[in-house]
Amino acid sequence: QVQLVESGGGLVQAGGSLRLTCAASEFTFSTYNMAWFRQAPGREREFVARSKWIGSNIYSSDYADAVKGRFSILRHNAKKTVELEMNSLKPEDMAVYYCAARVGRVGSDLIDAFDYDNWGQGTQVTVSS
């Protein structure tokens, strides 16, 4: 079971930026699919971004429509971390952000929460208007 620890959340004004980091304990991090989800109060957990392992050192990124062009998912295999760079933040981005992981090649798009079996504890992002 891989351990995931998120950090970097906090309070930011609308239009500002934050960078979240997820640190993984797993030695074979490079073979993991990594993702970020978020959950606002009273809402379902929703997909934000993911880095899908295609094979060798090839990864495919995908983003939710709501964050395309503003957020970037960055993975650093040597450090066993994945980051979520968030720019032009909006009040509707406010949520608890979770890091998720699943090992190996997977045929699905990996944009659903049930695709992942390892989760971090979450980090709060608050955006003031």
C-alpha positions as a Markdown table, in Angstrom:
| # | Residue | x | y | z |
|---|---|---|---|---|
| 1 | Gln | 0.0 | 0.0 | 0.0 |
| 2 | Val | 1.5 | 3.3 | -1.1 |
| 3 | Gln | 1.4 | 6.2 | 1.4 |
| 4 | Leu | 0.5 | 9.6 | 0.0 |
| 5 | Val | 1.0 | 12.9 | 1.8 |
| 6 | Glu | -0.3 | 16.2 | 0.3 |
| 7 | Ser | 1.0 | 19.6 | 1.2 |
| 8 | Gly | 0.8 | 23.2 | -0.1 |
| 9 | Gly | -2.8 | 24.1 | 0.5 |
| 10 | Gly | -3.8 | 27.4 | 2.0 |
| 11 | Leu | -5.6 | 30.6 | 1.6 |
| 12 | Val | -5.2 | 32.6 | -1.6 |
| 13 | Gln | -7.1 | 35.5 | -3.2 |
| 14 | Ala | -9.0 | 35.0 | -6.4 |
| 15 | Gly | -6.6 | 35.2 | -9.4 |
| 16 | Gly | -3.7 | 33.9 | -7.3 |
| 17 | Ser | -1.7 | 30.7 | -7.5 |
| 18 | Leu | -0.9 | 27.7 | -5.4 |
| 19 | Arg | 1.2 | 24.6 | -5.9 |
| 20 | Leu | 0.2 | 21.4 | -4.2 |
| 21 | Thr | 2.6 | 18.6 | -3.7 |
| 22 | Cys | 1.9 | 14.9 | -3.1 |
| 23 | Ala | 4.8 | 12.8 | -1.8 |
| 24 | Ala | 4.6 | 9.0 | -2.3 |
| 25 | Ser | 6.3 | 6.3 | -0.3 |
| 26 | Glu | 6.3 | 3.8 | -3.1 |
| 27 | Phe | 9.7 | 2.8 | -4.6 |
| 28 | Thr | 8.3 | 2.0 | -8.0 |
| 29 | Phe | 6.6 | 5.4 | -8.3 |
| 30 | Ser | 7.3 | 5.6 | -12.0 |
| 31 | Thr | 4.8 | 2.8 | -12.7 |
| 32 | Tyr | 2.0 | 4.6 | -10.8 |
| 33 | Asn | -0.9 | 6.5 | -12.3 |
| 34 | Met | -1.3 | 9.7 | -10.3 |
| 35 | Ala | -4.2 | 12.0 | -10.0 |
| 36 | Trp | -5.7 | 14.9 | -8.1 |
| 37 | Phe | -9.3 | 15.1 | -7.1 |
| 38 | Arg | -11.2 | 17.7 | -5.1 |
| 39 | Gln | -14.2 | 17.8 | -2.9 |
| 40 | Ala | -16.2 | 20.9 | -1.9 |
| 41 | Pro | -18.7 | 20.8 | 1.0 |
| 42 | Gly | -21.9 | 19.1 | 0.0 |
| 43 | Arg | -20.5 | 17.9 | -3.3 |
| 44 | Glu | -19.2 | 14.7 | -4.8 |
| 45 | Arg | -15.4 | 14.2 | -5.1 |
| 46 | Glu | -14.5 | 15.3 | -8.6 |
| 47 | Phe | -11.6 | 14.7 | -10.9 |
| 48 | Val | -9.1 | 17.5 | -11.4 |
| 49 | Ala | -6.1 | 16.1 | -13.3 |
| 50 | Arg | -4.2 | 12.9 | -13.8 |
| 51 | Ser | -0.9 | 11.6 | -15.1 |
| 52 | Lys | -1.4 | 8.2 | -16.7 |
| 53 | Trp | 1.4 | 5.7 | -17.1 |
| 54 | Ile | 1.5 | 4.6 | -20.7 |
| 55 | Gly | 4.8 | 2.6 | -20.5 |
| 56 | Ser | 8.5 | 3.2 | -20.2 |
| 57 | Asn | 8.8 | 6.8 | -19.2 |
| 58 | Ile | 5.8 | 7.9 | -21.1 |
| 59 | Tyr | 2.9 | 9.6 | -19.4 |
| 60 | Ser | -0.4 | 11.1 | -20.5 |
| 61 | Ser | -2.0 | 14.1 | -18.8 |
| 62 | Asp | -5.6 | 15.0 | -18.7 |
| 63 | Tyr | -7.6 | 17.7 | -17.0 |
| 64 | Ala | -11.2 | 18.5 | -16.0 |
| 65 | Asp | -12.7 | 21.1 | -18.3 |
| 66 | Ala | -13.1 | 23.4 | -15.4 |
| 67 | Val | -9.4 | 23.7 | -14.8 |
| 68 | Lys | -7.9 | 23.3 | -18.3 |
| 69 | Gly | -5.5 | 26.1 | -19.1 |
| 70 | Arg | -5.2 | 27.0 | -15.5 |
| 71 | Phe | -3.9 | 23.9 | -13.7 |
| 72 | Ser | -0.9 | 21.7 | -14.5 |
| 73 | Ile | 0.0 | 18.3 | -13.2 |
| 74 | Leu | 3.8 | 17.7 | -12.9 |
| 75 | Arg | 5.4 | 14.5 | -11.8 |
| 76 | His | 8.9 | 14.1 | -10.6 |
| 77 | Asn | 9.7 | 10.4 | -10.6 |
| 78 | Ala | 13.2 | 10.7 | -9.0 |
| 79 | Lys | 11.6 | 12.6 | -6.0 |
| 80 | Lys | 8.5 | 10.4 | -6.0 |
| 81 | Thr | 6.3 | 13.5 | -6.1 |
| 82 | Val | 3.4 | 14.8 | -8.1 |
| 83 | Glu | 2.5 | 18.5 | -8.1 |
| 84 | Leu | -0.6 | 20.4 | -9.0 |
| 85 | Glu | 0.2 | 23.9 | -10.1 |
| 86 | Met | -2.9 | 26.0 | -9.9 |
| 87 | Asn | -3.1 | 29.5 | -11.5 |
| 88 | Ser | -5.9 | 32.0 | -11.9 |
| 89 | Leu | -7.7 | 30.5 | -9.0 |
| 90 | Lys | -11.4 | 31.1 | -8.6 |
| 91 | Pro | -13.7 | 30.9 | -5.6 |
| 92 | Glu | -15.3 | 27.8 | -7.2 |
| 93 | Asp | -11.9 | 26.0 | -6.9 |
| 94 | Met | -12.1 | 26.1 | -3.2 |
| 95 | Ala | -12.2 | 22.5 | -1.9 |
| 96 | Val | -10.2 | 19.8 | -0.2 |
| 97 | Tyr | -7.7 | 18.5 | -2.7 |
| 98 | Tyr | -6.8 | 14.8 | -2.7 |
| 99 | Cys | -3.9 | 13.0 | -4.3 |
| 100 | Ala | -4.7 | 9.5 | -5.6 |
| 101 | Ala | -2.6 | 6.6 | -7.1 |
| 102 | Arg | -3.0 | 3.3 | -8.8 |
| 103 | Val | -0.2 | 1.1 | -10.0 |
| 104 | Gly | 0.3 | -0.3 | -13.5 |
| 105 | Arg | -1.1 | 0.1 | -17.0 |
| 106 | Val | -4.8 | 0.7 | -16.9 |
| 107 | Gly | -7.1 | 0.7 | -19.9 |
| 108 | Ser | -9.6 | 3.2 | -18.5 |
| 109 | Asp | -9.3 | 7.0 | -18.7 |
| 110 | Leu | -8.6 | 7.1 | -15.0 |
| 111 | Ile | -10.8 | 10.1 | -14.3 |
| 112 | Asp | -13.1 | 8.4 | -11.8 |
| 113 | Ala | -12.5 | 8.2 | -8.1 |
| 114 | Phe | -13.2 | 4.5 | -8.1 |
| 115 | Asp | -10.3 | 3.9 | -10.5 |
| 116 | Tyr | -7.9 | 4.6 | -7.6 |
| 117 | Asp | -7.1 | 2.6 | -4.6 |
| 118 | Asn | -4.6 | 4.8 | -2.8 |
| 119 | Trp | -5.5 | 8.2 | -1.3 |
| 120 | Gly | -3.9 | 10.9 | 0.7 |
| 121 | Gln | -5.5 | 12.7 | 3.6 |
| 122 | Gly | -6.3 | 15.9 | 1.6 |
| 123 | Thr | -5.2 | 19.5 | 1.8 |
| 124 | Gln | -7.5 | 22.4 | 2.0 |
| 125 | Val | -7.5 | 25.1 | -0.6 |
| 126 | Thr | -9.4 | 28.3 | 0.2 |
| 127 | Val | -10.0 | 31.0 | -2.4 |
| 128 | Ser | -11.3 | 34.4 | -1.2 |
| 129 | Ser | -13.2 | 36.6 | -3.6 |
